[in-house]
PDB file of C-alpha atoms and ligand atoms in Angstrom:
ATOM      1  CA  MET A 147       0.000   0.000   0.000  1.00 44.00           C
ATOM      2  CA  GLN A 148       2.862   2.351   0.783  1.00 47.00           C
ATOM      3  CA  ILE A 149       4.340   1.716  -2.642  1.00 46.00           C
ATOM      4  CA  LEU A 150       0.970   2.396  -4.246  1.00 42.00           C
ATOM      5  CA  LEU A 151       0.557   5.677  -2.418  1.00 40.00           C
ATOM      6  CA  ARG A 152       4.088   6.766  -3.259  1.00 43.00           C
ATOM      7  CA  ARG A 153       3.401   6.124  -6.949  1.00 41.00           C
ATOM      8  CA  LEU A 154       0.157   8.045  -6.781  1.00 37.00           C
ATOM      9  CA  TYR A 155       1.791  10.977  -5.074  1.00 36.00           C
ATOM     10  CA  ASN A 156       4.611  11.075  -7.605  1.00 39.00           C
ATOM     11  CA  GLY A 157       2.389  11.319 -10.642  1.00 36.00           C
ATOM     12  CA  GLY A 158      -0.609  13.309 -11.721  1.00 36.00           C
ATOM     13  CA  PHE A 159      -0.543  16.055  -9.120  1.00 36.00           C
ATOM     14  CA  ASN A 160       1.790  18.526 -10.728  1.00 39.00           C
ATOM     15  CA  HIS A 161      -0.597  21.407 -10.193  1.00 38.00           C
ATOM     16  CA  LEU A 162      -0.643  20.689  -6.477  1.00 37.00           C
ATOM     17  CA  LYS A 163       3.143  20.495  -6.322  1.00 38.00           C
ATOM     18  CA  SER A 164       3.270  23.844  -8.068  1.00 39.00           C
ATOM     19  CA  THR A 165       0.861  25.302  -5.552  1.00 37.00           C
ATOM     20  CA  HIS A 166       3.080  24.149  -2.738  1.00 39.00           C
ATOM     21  CA  PHE A 167       6.109  25.702  -4.419  1.00 35.00           C
ATOM     22  CA  LEU A 168       4.265  28.953  -4.912  1.00 35.00           C
ATOM     23  CA  VAL A 169       3.164  29.165  -1.305  1.00 36.00           C
ATOM     24  CA  GLN A 170       6.699  28.576  -0.110  1.00 38.00           C
ATOM     25  CA  ARG A 171       8.468  31.005  -2.380  1.00 40.00           C
ATOM     26  CA  ALA A 172       6.038  33.668  -3.466  1.00 39.00           C
ATOM     27  CA  PRO A 173       4.565  36.564  -1.507  1.00 42.00           C
ATOM     28  CA  ARG A 174       1.737  35.436   0.741  1.00 43.00           C
ATOM     29  CA  THR A 175      -1.018  37.298  -0.974  1.00 42.00           C
ATOM     30  CA  VAL A 176      -1.962  39.771  -3.659  1.00 43.00           C
ATOM     31  CA  ILE A 177      -4.421  41.395  -1.303  1.00 39.00           C
ATOM     32  CA  PRO A 178      -3.265  44.853  -0.185  1.00 38.00           C
ATOM     33  CA  ALA A 179      -1.529  44.712   3.169  1.00 36.00           C
ATOM     34  CA  SER A 180      -4.033  47.149   4.619  1.00 36.00           C
ATOM     35  CA  SER A 181      -6.848  44.655   4.165  1.00 36.00           C
ATOM     36  CA  ARG A 182      -5.039  41.629   5.573  1.00 34.00           C
ATOM     37  CA  PHE A 183      -6.664  40.229   8.632  1.00 33.00           C
ATOM     38  CA  CYS A 184      -4.879  37.038   9.419  1.00 34.00           C
ATOM     39  CA  THR A 185      -1.656  35.514   8.188  1.00 35.00           C
ATOM     40  CA  THR A 186       0.596  32.690   9.216  1.00 37.00           C
ATOM     41  CA  ASP A 187       3.706  34.741   8.663  1.00 37.00           C
ATOM     42  CA  THR A 188       5.163  35.263  12.116  1.00 37.00           C
ATOM     43  CA  GLN A 189       7.410  38.109  11.054  1.00 36.00           C
ATOM     44  CA  GLU A 190       4.548  40.091   9.607  1.00 35.00           C
ATOM     45  CA  ASN A 191       2.645  39.790  12.827  1.00 36.00           C
ATOM     46  CA  SER A 192       5.429  40.352  15.279  1.00 36.00           C
ATOM     47  CA  GLY A 193       4.636  43.273  17.494  1.00 32.00           C
ATOM     48  CA  GLN A 194       0.903  43.037  16.965  1.00 37.00           C
ATOM     49  CA  PHE A 195       0.499  41.727  20.457  1.00 34.00           C
ATOM     50  CA  SER A 196       2.426  43.022  23.395  1.00 35.00           C
ATOM     51  CA  VAL A 197       4.124  40.505  25.644  1.00 34.00           C
ATOM     52  CA  PRO A 198       3.141  40.682  29.309  1.00 36.00           C
ATOM     53  CA  SER A 199       5.914  42.349  31.258  1.00 37.00           C
ATOM     54  CA  ASN A 200       5.901  39.704  33.991  1.00 38.00           C
ATOM     55  CA  ILE A 201       7.135  36.940  31.690  1.00 37.00           C
ATOM     56  CA  ASP A 202      10.582  35.722  32.687  1.00 40.00           C
ATOM     57  CA  ARG A 203      12.421  35.347  29.390  1.00 40.00           C
ATOM     58  CA  GLU A 204      15.501  33.831  31.030  1.00 40.00           C
ATOM     59  CA  SER A 205      13.860  31.301  33.305  1.00 42.00           C
ATOM     60  CA  SER A 206      14.852  27.639  33.138  1.00 44.00           C
ATOM     61  CA  SER A 207      13.229  25.325  30.609  1.00 47.00           C
ATOM     62  CA  ASP A 208      12.232  23.164  33.556  1.00 52.00           C
ATOM     63  CA  GLY A 209      10.366  25.960  35.230  1.00 53.00           C
ATOM     64  CA  PRO A 210       7.219  27.888  34.478  1.00 57.00           C
ATOM     65  CA  GLY A 211       9.047  30.012  31.890  1.00 71.00           C
ATOM     66  CA  LYS A 212       8.858  27.299  29.210  1.00 75.00           C
ATOM     67  CA  PRO A 213       5.146  27.465  28.450  1.00 74.00           C
ATOM     68  CA  GLN A 214       5.334  31.223  28.687  1.00 76.00           C
ATOM     69  CA  ARG A 215       8.082  31.407  26.099  1.00 79.00           C
ATOM     70  CA  GLU A 216       6.130  28.953  23.968  1.00 77.00           C
ATOM     71  CA  ALA A 217       3.194  31.332  24.122  1.00 74.00           C
ATOM     72  CA  GLU A 218       5.452  34.192  22.994  1.00 81.00           C
ATOM     73  CA  ARG A 219       6.647  32.169  20.005  1.00 87.00           C
ATOM     74  CA  LEU A 220       3.119  31.648  18.690  1.00 91.00           C
ATOM     75  CA  THR A 221       1.657  34.008  16.153  1.00 90.00           C
ATOM     76  CA  ARG A 222      -1.240  35.844  17.721  1.00 90.00           C
ATOM     77  CA  THR A 223      -4.048  37.259  15.657  1.00 93.00           C
ATOM     78  CA  ALA A 224      -7.389  38.695  16.520  1.00 93.00           C
ATOM     79  CA  MET A 225      -8.844  35.290  15.693  1.00 95.00           C
ATOM     80  CA  SER A 226      -6.549  33.442  18.103  1.00 94.00           C
ATOM     81  CA  ALA A 227      -8.401  34.686  21.151  1.00 94.00           C
ATOM     82  CA  GLU A 228     -11.742  33.855  19.559  1.00 96.00           C
ATOM     83  CA  PHE A 229     -10.568  30.340  18.763  1.00 97.00           C
ATOM     84  CA  VAL A 230      -9.520  29.678  22.340  1.00 96.00           C
ATOM     85  CA  LYS A 231     -12.714  31.096  23.790  1.00 96.00           C
ATOM     86  CA  ALA A 232     -14.958  29.157  21.405  1.00 98.00           C
ATOM     87  CA  ASN A 233     -12.989  25.981  21.929  1.00 98.00           C
ATOM     88  CA  GLU A 234     -13.474  26.120  25.675  1.00 98.00           C
ATOM     89  CA  LYS A 235     -17.222  26.054  25.111  1.00 98.00           C
ATOM     90  CA  TYR A 236     -16.865  23.272  22.553  1.00 98.00           C
ATOM     91  CA  VAL A 237     -14.836  21.100  24.876  1.00 98.00           C
ATOM     92  CA  ALA A 238     -17.430  21.535  27.613  1.00 98.00           C
ATOM     93  CA  ASP A 239     -19.946  19.720  25.391  1.00 97.00           C
ATOM     94  CA  PHE A 240     -17.499  17.401  23.660  1.00 98.00           C
ATOM     95  CA  GLY A 241     -19.133  14.304  25.137  1.00 97.00           C
ATOM     96  CA  ASP A 242     -17.917  10.960  23.807  1.00 97.00           C
ATOM     97  CA  LYS A 243     -16.746  12.216  20.414  1.00 98.00           C
ATOM     98  CA  GLY A 244     -13.198  11.388  21.424  1.00 98.00           C
ATOM     99  CA  SER A 245     -13.961   7.711  20.863  1.00 98.00           C
ATOM    100  CA  LEU A 246     -15.181   8.087  17.278  1.00 98.00           C
ATOM    101  CA  PRO A 247     -13.414   5.756  14.845  1.00 98.00           C
ATOM    102  CA  ILE A 248     -11.403   7.249  11.962  1.00 98.00           C
ATOM    103  CA  PRO A 249     -13.378   5.652   9.072  1.00 98.00           C
ATOM    104  CA  PRO A 250     -16.544   7.652   8.321  1.00 98.00           C
ATOM    105  CA  SER A 251     -19.548   5.639   9.516  1.00 98.00           C
ATOM    106  CA  LYS A 252     -21.686   6.560   6.475  1.00 98.00           C
ATOM    107  CA  LYS A 253     -18.864   5.587   4.094  1.00 98.00           C
ATOM    108  CA  LEU A 254     -19.413   8.983   2.473  1.00 99.00           C
ATOM    109  CA  ALA A 255     -17.021  11.555   1.041  1.00 99.00           C
ATOM    110  CA  ILE A 256     -18.371  15.005   0.225  1.00 99.00           C
ATOM    111  CA  VAL A 257     -16.461  17.160  -2.261  1.00 99.00           C
ATOM    112  CA  THR A 258     -17.468  20.778  -1.958  1.00 98.00           C
ATOM    113  CA  CYS A 259     -16.369  24.400  -2.098  1.00 98.00           C
ATOM    114  CA  MET A 260     -14.398  26.191   0.576  1.00 98.00           C
ATOM    115  CA  ASP A 261     -16.951  29.018   0.471  1.00 98.00           C
ATOM    116  CA  ALA A 262     -17.460  30.408   3.963  1.00 98.00           C
ATOM    117  CA  ARG A 263     -21.244  30.324   3.643  1.00 98.00           C
ATOM    118  CA  LEU A 264     -21.464  26.542   3.408  1.00 98.00           C
ATOM    119  CA  ASN A 265     -22.072  24.707   6.676  1.00 98.00           C
ATOM    120  CA  LEU A 266     -22.028  21.162   5.386  1.00 98.00           C
ATOM    121  CA  TYR A 267     -22.797  19.553   8.728  1.00 98.00           C
ATOM    122  CA  ALA A 268     -25.916  21.627   9.168  1.00 98.00           C
ATOM    123  CA  LEU A 269     -27.237  21.709   5.615  1.00 98.00           C
ATOM    124  CA  LEU A 270     -26.878  17.952   5.084  1.00 98.00           C
ATOM    125  CA  GLY A 271     -27.562  16.745   8.606  1.00 98.00           C
ATOM    126  CA  VAL A 272     -24.173  15.069   8.786  1.00 98.00           C
ATOM    127  CA  LYS A 273     -22.472  14.628  12.126  1.00 98.00           C
ATOM    128  CA  GLU A 274     -18.890  14.216  13.247  1.00 98.00           C
ATOM    129  CA  GLY A 275     -17.509  10.807  12.371  1.00 98.00           C
ATOM    130  CA  GLU A 276     -20.005  10.190   9.558  1.00 98.00           C
ATOM    131  CA  ALA A 277     -18.379  11.629   6.421  1.00 98.00           C
ATOM    132  CA  HIS A 278     -15.224  13.097   4.969  1.00 98.00           C
ATOM    133  CA  ILE A 279     -15.735  16.669   3.863  1.00 98.00           C
ATOM    134  CA  ILE A 280     -13.148  17.529   1.220  1.00 99.00           C
ATOM    135  CA  ARG A 281     -13.113  21.234   0.433  1.00 98.00           C
ATOM    136  CA  ASN A 282     -11.307  23.382  -2.081  1.00 98.00           C
ATOM    137  CA  ALA A 283     -12.027  26.427  -4.230  1.00 98.00           C
ATOM    138  CA  GLY A 284     -15.122  25.416  -6.193  1.00 98.00           C
ATOM    139  CA  GLY A 285     -15.376  21.884  -4.811  1.00 98.00           C
ATOM    140  CA  ILE A 286     -13.493  20.656  -7.884  1.00 98.00           C
ATOM    141  CA  ALA A 287     -13.149  16.886  -8.077  1.00 98.00           C
ATOM    142  CA  LYS A 288      -9.791  17.007  -9.847  1.00 98.00           C
ATOM    143  CA  ASP A 289      -8.346  19.091  -7.035  1.00 98.00           C
ATOM    144  CA  ALA A 290      -9.825  16.683  -4.474  1.00 98.00           C
ATOM    145  CA  LEU A 291      -8.492  13.486  -6.027  1.00 98.00           C
ATOM    146  CA  ARG A 292      -5.646  13.000  -3.576  1.00 98.00           C
ATOM    147  CA  SER A 293      -8.062  13.091  -0.654  1.00 98.00           C
ATOM    148  CA  ILE A 294     -10.657  10.966  -2.447  1.00 99.00           C
ATOM    149  CA  ILE A 295      -8.114   8.204  -3.033  1.00 98.00           C
ATOM    150  CA  ILE A 296      -7.102   8.175   0.614  1.00 98.00           C
ATOM    151  CA  SER A 297     -10.748   8.349   1.692  1.00 98.00           C
ATOM    152  CA  GLN A 298     -11.657   5.315  -0.392  1.00 98.00           C
ATOM    153  CA  ARG A 299      -8.573   3.117  -0.266  1.00 98.00           C
ATOM    154  CA  LEU A 300      -7.533   3.660   3.333  1.00 98.00           C
ATOM    155  CA  LEU A 301     -10.709   4.730   5.116  1.00 98.00           C
ATOM    156  CA  GLY A 302     -13.433   2.801   3.359  1.00 98.00           C
ATOM    157  CA  THR A 303     -15.725   5.413   1.827  1.00 98.00           C
ATOM    158  CA  ARG A 304     -17.750   4.232  -1.163  1.00 98.00           C
ATOM    159  CA  GLU A 305     -20.130   7.123  -1.885  1.00 98.00           C
ATOM    160  CA  ILE A 306     -19.076  10.533  -3.223  1.00 99.00           C
ATOM    161  CA  ALA A 307     -21.313  13.605  -3.250  1.00 99.00           C
ATOM    162  CA  VAL A 308     -20.088  16.559  -5.306  1.00 99.00           C
ATOM    163  CA  ILE A 309     -21.703  19.786  -4.107  1.00 99.00           C
ATOM    164  CA  HIS A 310     -21.162  23.090  -5.905  1.00 98.00           C
ATOM    165  CA  HIS A 311     -23.121  26.227  -5.082  1.00 98.00           C
ATOM    166  CA  THR A 312     -24.734  29.346  -6.495  1.00 98.00           C
ATOM    167  CA  SER A 313     -22.787  32.607  -6.383  1.00 98.00           C
ATOM    168  CA  CYS A 314     -19.496  30.723  -6.406  1.00 98.00           C
ATOM    169  CA  GLY A 315     -16.350  32.792  -6.786  1.00 98.00           C
ATOM    170  CA  MET A 316     -15.065  30.272  -9.330  1.00 98.00           C
ATOM    171  CA  ILE A 317     -17.452  31.749 -11.912  1.00 97.00           C
ATOM    172  CA  SER A 318     -16.002  35.237 -11.500  1.00 96.00           C
ATOM    173  CA  PHE A 319     -12.517  34.921 -13.035  1.00 97.00           C
ATOM    174  CA  LYS A 320     -10.389  33.177 -15.633  1.00 98.00           C
ATOM    175  CA  THR A 321      -7.083  31.457 -14.943  1.00 98.00           C
ATOM    176  CA  PRO A 322      -5.047  33.812 -17.224  1.00 98.00           C
ATOM    177  CA  GLN A 323      -6.424  36.822 -15.349  1.00 97.00           C
ATOM    178  CA  LEU A 324      -5.472  35.439 -11.972  1.00 98.00           C
ATOM    179  CA  ARG A 325      -2.019  34.433 -13.193  1.00 98.00           C
ATOM    180  CA  SER A 326      -1.437  37.980 -14.467  1.00 97.00           C
ATOM    181  CA  LEU A 327      -2.674  39.496 -11.234  1.00 97.00           C
ATOM    182  CA  ILE A 328      -0.254  37.405  -9.209  1.00 97.00           C
ATOM    183  CA  LYS A 329       2.748  37.982 -11.479  1.00 97.00           C
ATOM    184  CA  GLU A 330       2.121  41.713 -11.644  1.00 97.00           C
ATOM    185  CA  SER A 331       2.019  41.848  -7.843  1.00 96.00           C
ATOM    186  CA  ASP A 332       5.701  40.898  -7.664  1.00 96.00           C
ATOM    187  CA  PRO A 333       7.251  41.181 -11.143  1.00 95.00           C
ATOM    188  CA  SER A 334      10.870  40.950  -9.965  1.00 94.00           C
ATOM    189  CA  ASN A 335      10.391  37.607  -8.227  1.00 96.00           C
ATOM    190  CA  PRO A 336      10.990  34.710 -10.640  1.00 93.00           C
ATOM    191  CA  ALA A 337       9.396  32.246  -8.205  1.00 96.00           C
ATOM    192  CA  VAL A 338       6.055  33.877  -8.864  1.00 96.00           C
ATOM    193  CA  GLN A 339       6.214  32.673 -12.467  1.00 95.00           C
ATOM    194  CA  ALA A 340       5.333  29.226 -11.089  1.00 96.00           C
ATOM    195  CA  VAL A 341       1.733  30.367 -11.110  1.00 98.00           C
ATOM    196  CA  ASP A 342       1.750  29.709 -14.850  1.00 97.00           C
ATOM    197  CA  GLU A 343       1.779  26.002 -14.031  1.00 97.00           C
ATOM    198  CA  ILE A 344      -1.423  26.208 -12.012  1.00 97.00           C
ATOM    199  CA  ASP A 345      -4.795  25.639 -13.601  1.00 97.00           C
ATOM    200  CA  PHE A 346      -7.239  27.282 -11.213  1.00 98.00           C
ATOM    201  CA  LEU A 347     -10.047  25.103 -12.594  1.00 98.00           C
ATOM    202  CA  GLU A 348     -12.690  27.806 -12.732  1.00 98.00           C
ATOM    203  CA  PHE A 349     -16.012  27.214 -14.486  1.00 98.00           C
ATOM    204  CA  SER A 350     -18.709  29.271 -16.178  1.00 98.00           C
ATOM    205  CA  ASP A 351     -21.789  27.027 -15.982  1.00 98.00           C
ATOM    206  CA  LEU A 352     -22.740  25.868 -12.489  1.00 98.00           C
ATOM    207  CA  ASP A 353     -24.892  22.835 -13.323  1.00 98.00           C
ATOM    208  CA  GLN A 354     -22.480  21.742 -16.031  1.00 98.00           C
ATOM    209  CA  SER A 355     -19.565  21.991 -13.605  1.00 98.00           C
ATOM    210  CA  VAL A 356     -21.278  19.459 -11.346  1.00 98.00           C
ATOM    211  CA  LYS A 357     -22.037  17.141 -14.264  1.00 98.00           C
ATOM    212  CA  ASP A 358     -18.458  17.423 -15.497  1.00 98.00           C
ATOM    213  CA  ASP A 359     -16.992  16.611 -12.089  1.00 98.00           C
ATOM    214  CA  VAL A 360     -19.245  13.593 -11.577  1.00 98.00           C
ATOM    215  CA  ALA A 361     -18.454  12.330 -15.070  1.00 98.00           C
ATOM    216  CA  TRP A 362     -14.740  12.857 -14.451  1.00 98.00           C
ATOM    217  CA  LEU A 363     -14.888  10.844 -11.236  1.00 98.00           C
ATOM    218  CA  LYS A 364     -16.902   8.028 -12.804  1.00 98.00           C
ATOM    219  CA  VAL A 365     -14.290   7.328 -15.471  1.00 98.00           C
ATOM    220  CA  ASN A 366     -11.230   7.996 -13.340  1.00 98.00           C
ATOM    221  CA  PRO A 367      -9.284   4.767 -12.869  1.00 98.00           C
ATOM    222  CA  LEU A 368      -8.095   5.909  -9.447  1.00 98.00           C
ATOM    223  CA  VAL A 369     -11.683   6.142  -8.171  1.00 98.00           C
ATOM    224  CA  LEU A 370     -13.188   2.814  -7.182  1.00 98.00           C
ATOM    225  CA  PRO A 371     -15.589   1.568  -9.879  1.00 98.00           C
ATOM    226  CA  GLU A 372     -18.186   0.540  -7.310  1.00 98.00           C
ATOM    227  CA  SER A 373     -18.448   4.134  -6.040  1.00 98.00           C
ATOM    228  CA  GLN A 374     -21.878   5.723  -5.914  1.00 98.00           C
ATOM    229  CA  ILE A 375     -21.441   9.289  -7.132  1.00 98.00           C
ATOM    230  CA  THR A 376     -24.037  12.054  -7.013  1.00 98.00           C
ATOM    231  CA  GLY A 377     -23.886  15.740  -7.904  1.00 98.00           C
ATOM    232  CA  TRP A 378     -25.669  18.641  -6.238  1.00 98.00           C
ATOM    233  CA  VAL A 379     -26.075  22.408  -6.254  1.00 98.00           C
ATOM    234  CA  TYR A 380     -26.542  24.314  -3.018  1.00 98.00           C
ATOM    235  CA  ASP A 381     -28.370  27.643  -3.178  1.00 98.00           C
ATOM    236  CA  VAL A 382     -26.658  30.102  -0.843  1.00 98.00           C
ATOM    237  CA  GLU A 383     -29.681  32.422  -0.839  1.00 98.00           C
ATOM    238  CA  THR A 384     -32.308  29.879   0.195  1.00 98.00           C
ATOM    239  CA  GLY A 385     -30.269  27.123   1.831  1.00 98.00           C
ATOM    240  CA  THR A 386     -31.787  24.481  -0.437  1.00 98.00           C
ATOM    241  CA  ILE A 387     -29.951  21.719  -2.267  1.00 98.00           C
ATOM    242  CA  ARG A 388     -30.854  20.405  -5.706  1.00 98.00           C
ATOM    243  CA  GLN A 389     -29.625  17.130  -7.151  1.00 98.00           C
ATOM    244  CA  ILE A 390     -28.132  17.458 -10.630  1.00 98.00           C
ATOM    245  CA  VAL A 391     -26.767  13.974 -11.235  1.00 98.00           C
TER     246      VAL A 391
HETATM  247 ZN1   ZN B 453     -17.582  28.412  -4.183  1.00 57.93          ZN
END
């Protein structure tokens, strides 16, 4: 199985490798710095949060200074505090979810968009432990293939639901436009040229995009032939879902 996975990883995912390269080498974003809210770049955020004056920077690693220094090392954003606060409430009602098995109990993998308006658990009535939810920009099957293979071959899922949605950002641009935008944001950096290797997989027809993704999965030799595959559109204005395929 390890050999199989290694072969899969080494072929057919060039666009994902390119994405990784771009993230490592290129500027973090083309969004103006003034509108940035959260970033993982520690240097950019240093100084955003003041360090409490009572922290002993020189204390022994065996003493109470260690966790304090660890806290200093972490990037702090406005969201960090919200995460911690919300998580405390979540843990209070965590119940027995810690004993859930890894394989999804409904043997279901959902491929859907990363759009912030989609609450897949709520809109489909799916609970923790029941399904894999594989998300990317647009909910594009091709971009989800790596996860689908792992979901099926290692964790036993046999049904795939592709869910795209109305008002998707993937309808609003073309790959050449986005490539130009990124390259023009940092023209002196040759690493940024790697964006030319990325197909952003946008689409212009919503229903057709679902049909295309389902058809692509059904004939893909890396997807199990016994898979049950359906395609859906979620309406962000009404909350309703509509089966396409
Ligand atoms: Zn979307």
